[in-house]
Amino acid sequence: DGGITQSPKYLFRKEGQNVTLSCEQNLNHDAMYWYRQDPGQGLRLIYYSQIVNDFQKGDIAEGYSVSREKKESFPLTVTSAQKNPTAFYLCASSLTAGTRGWNEQYFGPGTRLTVT
Amino acid sequence: AQSVSQHNHHVILSEAASLELGCNYSYGGTVNLFWYVQYPGQHLQLLLKYFSGDPLVKGIKGFEAEFIKSKFSFNLRKPSVQWSDTAEYFCAVNPLNTGFQKLVFGTGTRLLVSP
């Protein structure tokens, strides 16, 4: 059963702690993305990776870090520097991220992070 | 600033009513346009997309959208909604000058269809 998995579904952390959100895909996609979804703000791009060992900042990268050591995995770390970390985080992947033709982005089920 | 606007944040309709959700974008260059849907408890999924050609595009589940270039709009329509259409709908734009397949999302519209 191919797809994108994100774990856990709900995550609770104390302020000041770093937390890592998992994203795994078995679609053999080169490109992966992290979005943040807040009520009334839609989805905003945090980081994206076009290929293994490469990643780029999106629109709201401050306070976040990522790694892409394996094609199927793109973990996101929410650091203590992120001022408003409580949000719903969505991971996505696509066959490629290049601009030669469109490759649909497939989304995972999301992780809801609550920081108190 | 470049953005995607969805003017209706919450829409409540009765079953069989017609639906139109507005989407406007402010990118001046060539764009690809999308509507995504997020049903309660489910993944975000693609409803329909427009790249070029016929400005009236049809998607899944009876949805369609019309691209009006002069108005920078891509409104979503459905002639007769069902209770199962209750979901959050997102308009998204892919500006073709960013160097990668970037999606910029609108703020979303929550649709509630009452039986």
CSV table of N, CA and C in Angstrom, one decimal, chain A residues 96-103, chain B residues 99 101:
chain,number,residue,atom,x,y,z
A,96,THR,N,9.0,14.6,-9.0
A,96,THR,CA,10.2,15.5,-9.0
A,96,THR,C,9.7,16.8,-8.6
A,97,ALA,N,10.6,17.8,-8.4
A,97,ALA,CA,10.2,19.1,-8.1
A,97,ALA,C,10.6,20.1,-9.2
A,98,GLY,N,11.1,19.6,-10.3
A,98,GLY,CA,11.5,20.4,-11.4
A,98,GLY,C,10.4,21.0,-12.1
A,99,THR,N,10.7,22.0,-13.0
A,99,THR,CA,9.6,22.7,-13.6
A,99,THR,C,9.3,22.2,-15.0
A,100,ARG,N,9.8,21.0,-15.4
A,100,ARG,CA,9.5,20.4,-16.7
A,100,ARG,C,8.2,19.6,-16.5
A,101,GLY,N,7.1,20.2,-16.6
A,101,GLY,CA,5.8,19.4,-16.4
A,101,GLY,C,5.5,19.4,-15.0
A,102,TRP,N,4.2,19.2,-14.7
A,102,TRP,CA,3.8,19.2,-13.3
A,102,TRP,C,3.7,17.8,-12.8
A,103,ASN,N,4.2,17.6,-11.5
A,103,ASN,CA,4.1,16.3,-10.9
A,103,ASN,C,3.3,16.6,-9.6
B,99,GLY,N,11.4,28.3,-10.1
B,99,GLY,CA,12.5,27.4,-10.2
B,99,GLY,C,12.2,26.0,-9.7
B,101,GLN,N,8.6,23.3,-8.2
B,101,GLN,CA,7.1,23.2,-8.2
B,101,GLN,C,6.5,23.7,-6.9
